[in-house]
mmCIF file of C-alpha atoms in Angstrom:
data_model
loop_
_atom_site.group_PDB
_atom_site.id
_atom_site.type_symbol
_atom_site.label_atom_id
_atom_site.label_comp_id
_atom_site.label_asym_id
_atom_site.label_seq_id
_atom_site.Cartn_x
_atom_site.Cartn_y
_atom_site.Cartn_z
ATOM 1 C CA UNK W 24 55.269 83.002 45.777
ATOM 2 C CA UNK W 25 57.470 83.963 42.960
ATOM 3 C CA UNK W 26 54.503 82.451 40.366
ATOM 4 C CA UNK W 27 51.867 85.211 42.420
ATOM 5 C CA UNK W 28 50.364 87.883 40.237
ATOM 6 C CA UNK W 29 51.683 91.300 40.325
ATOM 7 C CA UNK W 30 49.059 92.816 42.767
ATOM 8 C CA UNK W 31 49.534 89.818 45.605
ATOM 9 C CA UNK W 32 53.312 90.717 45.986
ATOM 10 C CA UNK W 33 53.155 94.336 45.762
ATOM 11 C CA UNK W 34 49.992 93.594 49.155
ATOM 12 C CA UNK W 35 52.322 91.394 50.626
ATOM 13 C CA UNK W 36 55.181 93.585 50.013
ATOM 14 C CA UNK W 37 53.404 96.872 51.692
ATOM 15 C CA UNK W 38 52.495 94.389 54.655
ATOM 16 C CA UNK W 39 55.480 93.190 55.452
ATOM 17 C CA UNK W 40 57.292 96.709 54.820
ATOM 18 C CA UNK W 41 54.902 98.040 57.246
ATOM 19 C CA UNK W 42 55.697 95.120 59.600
ATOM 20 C CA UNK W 43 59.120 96.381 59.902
ATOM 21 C CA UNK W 44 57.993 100.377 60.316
ATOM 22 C CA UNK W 45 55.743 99.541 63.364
ATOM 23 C CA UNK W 46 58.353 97.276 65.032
ATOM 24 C CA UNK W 47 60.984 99.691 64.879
ATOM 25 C CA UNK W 48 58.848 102.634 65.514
ATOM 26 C CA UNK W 49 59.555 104.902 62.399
ATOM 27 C CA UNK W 50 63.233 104.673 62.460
ATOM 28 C CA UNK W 51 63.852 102.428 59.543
ATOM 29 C CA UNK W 52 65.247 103.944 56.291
ATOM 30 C CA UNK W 53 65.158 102.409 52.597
ATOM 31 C CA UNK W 54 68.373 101.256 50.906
ATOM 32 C CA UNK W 55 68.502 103.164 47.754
ATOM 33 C CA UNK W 56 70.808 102.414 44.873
ATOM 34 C CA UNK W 57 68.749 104.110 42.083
ATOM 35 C CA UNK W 58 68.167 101.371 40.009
ATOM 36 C CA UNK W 59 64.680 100.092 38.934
ATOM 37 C CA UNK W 60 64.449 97.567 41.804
ATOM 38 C CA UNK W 61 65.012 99.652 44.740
ATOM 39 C CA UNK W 62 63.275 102.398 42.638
ATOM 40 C CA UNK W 63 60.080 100.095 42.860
ATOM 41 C CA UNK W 64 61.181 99.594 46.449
ATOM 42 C CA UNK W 65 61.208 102.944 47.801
ATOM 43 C CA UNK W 66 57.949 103.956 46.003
ATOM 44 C CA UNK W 67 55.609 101.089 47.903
ATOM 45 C CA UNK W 68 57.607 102.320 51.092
ATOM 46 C CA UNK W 69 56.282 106.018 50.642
ATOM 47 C CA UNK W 70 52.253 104.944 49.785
ATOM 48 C CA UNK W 71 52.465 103.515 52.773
ATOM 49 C CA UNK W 72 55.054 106.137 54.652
ATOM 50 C CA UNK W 73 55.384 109.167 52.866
ATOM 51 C CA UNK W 74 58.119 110.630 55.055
ATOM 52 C CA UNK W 75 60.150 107.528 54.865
ATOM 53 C CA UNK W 76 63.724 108.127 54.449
ATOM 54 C CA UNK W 77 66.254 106.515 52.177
ATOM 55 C CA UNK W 78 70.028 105.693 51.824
ATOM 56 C CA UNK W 79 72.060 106.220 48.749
ATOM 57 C CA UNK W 80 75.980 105.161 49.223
ATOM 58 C CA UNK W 81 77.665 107.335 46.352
ATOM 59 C CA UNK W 82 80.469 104.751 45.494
ATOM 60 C CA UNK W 83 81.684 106.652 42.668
ATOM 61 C CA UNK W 84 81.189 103.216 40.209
ATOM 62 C CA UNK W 85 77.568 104.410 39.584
ATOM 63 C CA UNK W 86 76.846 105.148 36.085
ATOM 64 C CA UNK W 87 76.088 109.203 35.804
ATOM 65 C CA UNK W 88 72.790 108.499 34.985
ATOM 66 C CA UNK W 89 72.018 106.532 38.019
ATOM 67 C CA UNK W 90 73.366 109.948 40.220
ATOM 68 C CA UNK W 91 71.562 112.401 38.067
ATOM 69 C CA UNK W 92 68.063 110.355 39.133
ATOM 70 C CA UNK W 93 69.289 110.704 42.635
ATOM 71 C CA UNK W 94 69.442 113.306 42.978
ATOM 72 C CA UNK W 95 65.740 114.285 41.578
ATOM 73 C CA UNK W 96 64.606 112.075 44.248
ATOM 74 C CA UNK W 97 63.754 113.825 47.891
ATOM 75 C CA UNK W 98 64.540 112.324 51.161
ATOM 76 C CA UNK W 99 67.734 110.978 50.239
ATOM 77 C CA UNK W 100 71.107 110.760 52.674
ATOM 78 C CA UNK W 101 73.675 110.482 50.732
ATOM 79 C CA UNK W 102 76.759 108.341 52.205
ATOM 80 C CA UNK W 103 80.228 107.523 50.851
ATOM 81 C CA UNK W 104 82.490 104.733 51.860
ATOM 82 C CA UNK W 105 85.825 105.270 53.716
ATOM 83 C CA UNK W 106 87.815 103.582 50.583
ATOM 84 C CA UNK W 107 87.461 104.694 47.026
ATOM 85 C CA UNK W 108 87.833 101.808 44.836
ATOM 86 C CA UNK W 109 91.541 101.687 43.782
ATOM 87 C CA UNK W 110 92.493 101.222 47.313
ATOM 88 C CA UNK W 111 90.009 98.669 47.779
ATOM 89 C CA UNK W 112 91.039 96.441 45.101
ATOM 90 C CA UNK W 113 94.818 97.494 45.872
ATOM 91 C CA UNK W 114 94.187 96.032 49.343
ATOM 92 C CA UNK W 115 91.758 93.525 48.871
ATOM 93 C CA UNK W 116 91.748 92.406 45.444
ATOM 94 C CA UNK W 117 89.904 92.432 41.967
ATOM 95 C CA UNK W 118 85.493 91.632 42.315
ATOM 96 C CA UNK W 119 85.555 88.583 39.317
ATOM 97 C CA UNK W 120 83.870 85.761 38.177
ATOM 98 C CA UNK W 121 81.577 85.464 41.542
ATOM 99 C CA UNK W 122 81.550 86.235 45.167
ATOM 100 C CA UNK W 123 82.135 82.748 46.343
ATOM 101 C CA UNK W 124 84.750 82.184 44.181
ATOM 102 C CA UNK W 125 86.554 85.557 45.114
ATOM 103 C CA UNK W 126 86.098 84.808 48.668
ATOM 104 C CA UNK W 127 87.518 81.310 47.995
ATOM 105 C CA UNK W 128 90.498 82.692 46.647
ATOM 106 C CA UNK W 129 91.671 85.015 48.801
ATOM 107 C CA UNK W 130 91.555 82.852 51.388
ATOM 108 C CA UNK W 131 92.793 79.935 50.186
ATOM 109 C CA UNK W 132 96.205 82.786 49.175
ATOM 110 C CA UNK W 133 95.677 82.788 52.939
ATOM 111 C CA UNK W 134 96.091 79.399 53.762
ATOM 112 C CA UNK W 135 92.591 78.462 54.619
ATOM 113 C CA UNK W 136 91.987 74.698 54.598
ATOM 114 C CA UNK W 137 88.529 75.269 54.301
ATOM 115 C CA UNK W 138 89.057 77.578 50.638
ATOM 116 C CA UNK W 139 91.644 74.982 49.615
ATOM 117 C CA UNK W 140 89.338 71.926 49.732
ATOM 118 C CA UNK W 141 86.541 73.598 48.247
ATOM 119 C CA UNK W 142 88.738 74.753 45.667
ATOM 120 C CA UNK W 143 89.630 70.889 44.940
ATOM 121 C CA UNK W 144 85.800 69.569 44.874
ATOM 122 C CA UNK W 145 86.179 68.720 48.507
ATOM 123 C CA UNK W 146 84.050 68.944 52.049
ATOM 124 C CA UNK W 147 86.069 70.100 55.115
ATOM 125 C CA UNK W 148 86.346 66.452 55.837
ATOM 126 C CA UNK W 149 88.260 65.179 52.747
ATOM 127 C CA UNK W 150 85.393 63.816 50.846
ATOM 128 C CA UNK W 151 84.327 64.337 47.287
ATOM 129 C CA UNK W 152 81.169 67.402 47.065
ATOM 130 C CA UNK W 153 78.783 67.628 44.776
ATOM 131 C CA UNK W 154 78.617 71.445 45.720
ATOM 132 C CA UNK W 155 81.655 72.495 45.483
ATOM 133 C CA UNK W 156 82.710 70.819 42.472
ATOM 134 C CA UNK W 157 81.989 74.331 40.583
ATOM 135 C CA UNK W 158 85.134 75.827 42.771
ATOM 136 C CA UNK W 159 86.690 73.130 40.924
ATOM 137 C CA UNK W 160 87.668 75.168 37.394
ATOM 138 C CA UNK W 161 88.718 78.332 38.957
ATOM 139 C CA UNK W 162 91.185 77.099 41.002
ATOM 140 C CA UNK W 163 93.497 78.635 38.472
ATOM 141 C CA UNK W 164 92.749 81.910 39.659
ATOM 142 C CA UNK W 165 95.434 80.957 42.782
ATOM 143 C CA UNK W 166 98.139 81.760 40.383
ATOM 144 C CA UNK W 167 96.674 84.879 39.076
ATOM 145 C CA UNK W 168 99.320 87.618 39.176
ATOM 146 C CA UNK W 169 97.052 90.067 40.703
ATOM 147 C CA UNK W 170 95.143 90.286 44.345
ATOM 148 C CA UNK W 171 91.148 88.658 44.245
ATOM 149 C CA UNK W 172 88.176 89.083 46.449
ATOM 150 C CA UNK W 173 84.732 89.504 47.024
ATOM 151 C CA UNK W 174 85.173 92.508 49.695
ATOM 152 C CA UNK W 175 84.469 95.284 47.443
ATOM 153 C CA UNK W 176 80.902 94.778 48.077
ATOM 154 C CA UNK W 177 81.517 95.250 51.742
ATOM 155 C CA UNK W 178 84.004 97.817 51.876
ATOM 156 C CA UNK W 179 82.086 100.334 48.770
ATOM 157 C CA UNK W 180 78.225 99.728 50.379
ATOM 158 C CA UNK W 181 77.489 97.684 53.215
ATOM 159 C CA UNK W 182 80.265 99.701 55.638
ATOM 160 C CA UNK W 183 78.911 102.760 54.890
ATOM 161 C CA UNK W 184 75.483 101.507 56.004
ATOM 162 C CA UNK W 185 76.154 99.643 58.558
ATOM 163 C CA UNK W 186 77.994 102.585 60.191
ATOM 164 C CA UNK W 187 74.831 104.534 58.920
ATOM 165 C CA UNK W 188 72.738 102.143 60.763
ATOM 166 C CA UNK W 189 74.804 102.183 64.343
ATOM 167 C CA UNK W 190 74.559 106.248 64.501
ATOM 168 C CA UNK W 191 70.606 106.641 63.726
ATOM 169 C CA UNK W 192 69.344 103.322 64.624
ATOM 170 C CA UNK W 193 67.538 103.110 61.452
ATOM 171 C CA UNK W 194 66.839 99.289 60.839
ATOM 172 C CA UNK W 195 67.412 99.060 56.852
ATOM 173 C CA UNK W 196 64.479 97.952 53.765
ATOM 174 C CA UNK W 197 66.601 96.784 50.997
ATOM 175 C CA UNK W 198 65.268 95.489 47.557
ATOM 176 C CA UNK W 199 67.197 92.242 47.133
ATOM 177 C CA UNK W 200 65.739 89.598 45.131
ATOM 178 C CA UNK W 201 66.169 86.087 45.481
ATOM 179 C CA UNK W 202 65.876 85.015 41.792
ATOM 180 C CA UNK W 203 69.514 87.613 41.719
ATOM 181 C CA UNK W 204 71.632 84.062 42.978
ATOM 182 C CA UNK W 205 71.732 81.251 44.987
ATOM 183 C CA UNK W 206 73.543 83.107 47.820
ATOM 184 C CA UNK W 207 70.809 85.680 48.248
ATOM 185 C CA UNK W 208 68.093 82.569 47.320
ATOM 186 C CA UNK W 209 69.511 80.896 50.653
ATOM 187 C CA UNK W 210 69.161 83.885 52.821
ATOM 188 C CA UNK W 211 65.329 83.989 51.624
ATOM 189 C CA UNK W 212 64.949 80.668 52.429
ATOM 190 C CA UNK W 213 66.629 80.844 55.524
ATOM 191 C CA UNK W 214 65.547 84.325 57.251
ATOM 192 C CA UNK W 215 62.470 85.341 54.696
ATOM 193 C CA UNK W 216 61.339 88.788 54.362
ATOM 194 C CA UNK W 217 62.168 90.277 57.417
ATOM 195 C CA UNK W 218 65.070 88.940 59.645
ATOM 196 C CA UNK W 219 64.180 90.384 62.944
ATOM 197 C CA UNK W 220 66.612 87.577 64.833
ATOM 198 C CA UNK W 221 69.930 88.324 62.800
ATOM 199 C CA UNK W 222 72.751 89.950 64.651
ATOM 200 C CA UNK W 223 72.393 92.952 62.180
ATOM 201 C CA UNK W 224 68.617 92.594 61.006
ATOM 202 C CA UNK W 225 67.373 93.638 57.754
ATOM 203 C CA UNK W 226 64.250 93.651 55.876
ATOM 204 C CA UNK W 227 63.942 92.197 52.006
ATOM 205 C CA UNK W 228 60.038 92.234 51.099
ATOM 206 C CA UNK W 229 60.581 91.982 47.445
ATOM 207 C CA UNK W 230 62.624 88.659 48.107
ATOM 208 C CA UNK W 231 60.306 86.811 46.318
ATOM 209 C CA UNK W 232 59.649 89.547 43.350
ATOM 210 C CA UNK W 233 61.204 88.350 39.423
ATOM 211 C CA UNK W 234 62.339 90.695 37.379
ATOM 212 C CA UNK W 235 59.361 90.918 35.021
ATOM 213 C CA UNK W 236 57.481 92.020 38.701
ATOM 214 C CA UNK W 237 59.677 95.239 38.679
ATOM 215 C CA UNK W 238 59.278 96.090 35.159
ATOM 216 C CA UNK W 239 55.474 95.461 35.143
ATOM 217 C CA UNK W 240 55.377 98.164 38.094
ATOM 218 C CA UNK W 241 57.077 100.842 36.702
ATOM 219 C CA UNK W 242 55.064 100.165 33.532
ATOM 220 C CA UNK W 243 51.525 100.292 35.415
ATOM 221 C CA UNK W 244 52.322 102.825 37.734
ATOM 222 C CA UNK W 245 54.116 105.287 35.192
ATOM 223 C CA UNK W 246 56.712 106.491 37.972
ATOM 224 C CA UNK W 247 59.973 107.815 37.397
ATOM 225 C CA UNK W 248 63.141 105.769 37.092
ATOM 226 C CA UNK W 249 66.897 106.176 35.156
ATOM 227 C CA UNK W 250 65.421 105.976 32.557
ATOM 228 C CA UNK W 251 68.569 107.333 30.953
ATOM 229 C CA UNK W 252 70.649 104.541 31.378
ATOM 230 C CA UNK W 253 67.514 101.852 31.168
ATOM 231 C CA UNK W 254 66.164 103.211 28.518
ATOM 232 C CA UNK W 255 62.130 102.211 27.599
ATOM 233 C CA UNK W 256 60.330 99.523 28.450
ATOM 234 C CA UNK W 257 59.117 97.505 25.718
ATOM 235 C CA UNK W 258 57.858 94.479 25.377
ATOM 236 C CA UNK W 259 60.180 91.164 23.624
ATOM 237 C CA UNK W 260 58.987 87.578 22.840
ATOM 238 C CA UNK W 261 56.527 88.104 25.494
ATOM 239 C CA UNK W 262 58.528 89.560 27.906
ATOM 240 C CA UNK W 263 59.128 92.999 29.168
ATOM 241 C CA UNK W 264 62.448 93.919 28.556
ATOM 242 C CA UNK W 265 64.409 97.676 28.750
ATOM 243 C CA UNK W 266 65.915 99.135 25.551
ATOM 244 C CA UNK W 267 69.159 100.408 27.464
ATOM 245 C CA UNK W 268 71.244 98.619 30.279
ATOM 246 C CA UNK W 269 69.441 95.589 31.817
ATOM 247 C CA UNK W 270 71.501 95.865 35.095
ATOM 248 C CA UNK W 271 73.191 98.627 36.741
ATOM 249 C CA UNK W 272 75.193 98.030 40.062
ATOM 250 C CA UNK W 273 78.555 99.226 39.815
ATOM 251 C CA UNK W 274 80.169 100.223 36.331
ATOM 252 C CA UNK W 275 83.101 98.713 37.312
ATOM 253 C CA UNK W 276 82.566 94.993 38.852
ATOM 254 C CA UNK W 277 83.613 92.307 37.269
ATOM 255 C CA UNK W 278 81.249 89.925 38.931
ATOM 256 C CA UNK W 279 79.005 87.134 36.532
ATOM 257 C CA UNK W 280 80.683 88.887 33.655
ATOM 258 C CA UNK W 281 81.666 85.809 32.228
ATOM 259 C CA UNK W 282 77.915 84.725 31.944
ATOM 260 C CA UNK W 283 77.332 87.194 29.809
ATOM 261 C CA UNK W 284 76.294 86.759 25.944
ATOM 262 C CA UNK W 285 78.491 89.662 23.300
ATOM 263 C CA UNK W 286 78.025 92.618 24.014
ATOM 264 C CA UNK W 287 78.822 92.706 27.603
ATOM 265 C CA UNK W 288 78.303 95.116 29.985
ATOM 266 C CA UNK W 289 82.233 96.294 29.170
ATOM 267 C CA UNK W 290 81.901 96.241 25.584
ATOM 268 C CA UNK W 291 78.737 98.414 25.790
ATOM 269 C CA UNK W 292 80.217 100.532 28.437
ATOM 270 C CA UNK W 293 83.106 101.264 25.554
ATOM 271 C CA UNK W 294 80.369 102.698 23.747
ATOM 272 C CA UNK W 295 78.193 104.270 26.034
ATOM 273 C CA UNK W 296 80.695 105.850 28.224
ATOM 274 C CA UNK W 297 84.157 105.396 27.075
ATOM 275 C CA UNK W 298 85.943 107.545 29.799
ATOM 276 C CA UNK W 299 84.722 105.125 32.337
ATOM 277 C CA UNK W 300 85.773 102.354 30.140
ATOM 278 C CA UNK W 301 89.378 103.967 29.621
ATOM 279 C CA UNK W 302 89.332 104.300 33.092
ATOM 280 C CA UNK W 303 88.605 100.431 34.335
ATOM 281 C CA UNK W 304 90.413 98.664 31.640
ATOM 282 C CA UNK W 305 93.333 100.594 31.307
ATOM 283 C CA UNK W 306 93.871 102.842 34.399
ATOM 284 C CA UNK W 307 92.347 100.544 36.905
ATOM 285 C CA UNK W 308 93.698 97.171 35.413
ATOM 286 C CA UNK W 309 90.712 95.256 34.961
ATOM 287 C CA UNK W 310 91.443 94.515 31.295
ATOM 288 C CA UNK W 311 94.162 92.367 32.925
ATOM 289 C CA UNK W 312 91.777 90.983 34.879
ATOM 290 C CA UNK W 313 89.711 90.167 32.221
ATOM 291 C CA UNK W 314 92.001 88.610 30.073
ATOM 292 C CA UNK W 315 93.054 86.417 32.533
ATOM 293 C CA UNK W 316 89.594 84.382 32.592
ATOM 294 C CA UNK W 317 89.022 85.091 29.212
ATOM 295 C CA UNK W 318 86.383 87.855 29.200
ATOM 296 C CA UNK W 319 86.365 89.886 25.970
ATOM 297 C CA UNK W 320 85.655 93.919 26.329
ATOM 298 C CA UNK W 321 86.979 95.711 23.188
ATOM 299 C CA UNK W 322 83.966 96.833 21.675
#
């Protein structure tokens, strides 16, 4: 599905988003983060459903541009989670290296057998895993002098939809990809597009989009997007590629930053927006953070 041409996924895309409308009766609302995927997202939704609504949870660790578009865009409930971010990583702990491995952490700090073996290579029953063998390096991170875990995701976004979601009734689109990682791969392969039988149900009909898929779209179609924090759209070595950030999501999450070739998203954000960047590094301590696994950010 993921090999498709452009104008088979955007058809099956429409169908299954329309799938979800009918069963639901209307009350279904797009998640909207107002980057280019669930830009691309929320623009099939309305050729199909004009009057569709969508969701944007203002974290307060969206780039300015990303709030500015926004707000040009009509239809939108706004939400805001019930923790700002200090407190959440005061409480919970800092979002780095990956979600697994955060989640690993902080509950192996727990005393979870489960974290501790997977930690150590291990399957609950004792025995050497091939899977969790990449646990294996960061088991480090136990003696890290400052709190990890992967519940900033939860506590910043899905909270504030889910509670979103329990007052209206409105069964959520969201624009998830499964080429994005292996955890949201695994839901694709396990639920698809739409996931009518999950306790909390959501749809994903871009699941099997790529990235080149998005930026072809909002090359055809010409619609509006941050550009102000993408940039243009130009093409690379055969590829379409954006001339500003590549990825958006939260300024502030340390998440697959170690993956990342020089300049990183930090070191560009000391650049780009260097109150931000005083902010997070300094203020917030995730220069400490970063240290500790050996992330550089000075510009």
């Amino acid at each position: 599905m993921q090999a498709w041409p452009l104008a088979r996924k955007i058809q099956v895309t429409q169908t299954r988003i329309m799938e979800w409308y009918y069963h639901y009766g209307g009350n279904v609302a797009v998640s909207f983060s107002g980057g280019k995927d669930s830009t691309v997202l929320l623009d099939m939704a309305r050729r199909a459903f004009p009057e569709i609504r969508a969701v944007f949870v203002d974290t307060g660790l969206e780039y300015p541009e990303i709030r500015e578009f926004v707000k040009t865009v009509p239809n939108v409930v706004w939400l805001r989670p019930e923790l700002a971010f200090p407190k959440v990583i005061e409480r919970y702990g800092y979002p780095i290296v990956s979600k697994e491995v955060a989640r690993r952490i902080y509950y192996a700090r727990k005393g979870s057998a489960w974290a501790f073996q997977h930690l150590a290579g291990l399957n609950k029953d004792g025995t050497p895993s091939r899977f969790n063998e990449r646990f294996m390096k960061w088991r480090f991170l136990l003696d890290a002098p400052f709190p990890i875990s992967d519940y900033c995701c939860t506590v910043m976004k899905k909270q504030p939809i889910h509670r979103f979601t329990r007052q209206t009734g409105a069964m959520q689109i969201i624009g998830t990809m499964a080429c994005e990682s292996a955890i949201r791969q695994n839901s694709y392969l396990k639920n698809g597009c739409n996931a009518f039988h999950k306790k909390e149900p959501t749809s994903q009909p871009m699941s099997f989009w790529l990235e080149q898929d998005v930026l072809q779209y909002l090359q055809f179609t010409g619609i509006p997007y941050a550009s102000g924090i993408y940039g243009q759209i130009t093409e690379q070595k055969g590829k379409l590629v954006t001339t500003g950030a590549h990825r958006t999501g939260c300024m502030f999450c340390m998440f697959g930053a170690h993956l990342e070739k020089e300049p990183n998203r930090f070191q560009r954000m000391a650049l780009t927006h260097p109150n931000q960047y005083d902010y997070c590094i300094h203020k917030l301590g995730c220069g400490a953070a970063l240290d500790y696994i050996g992330v550089p950010y000075a510009a």
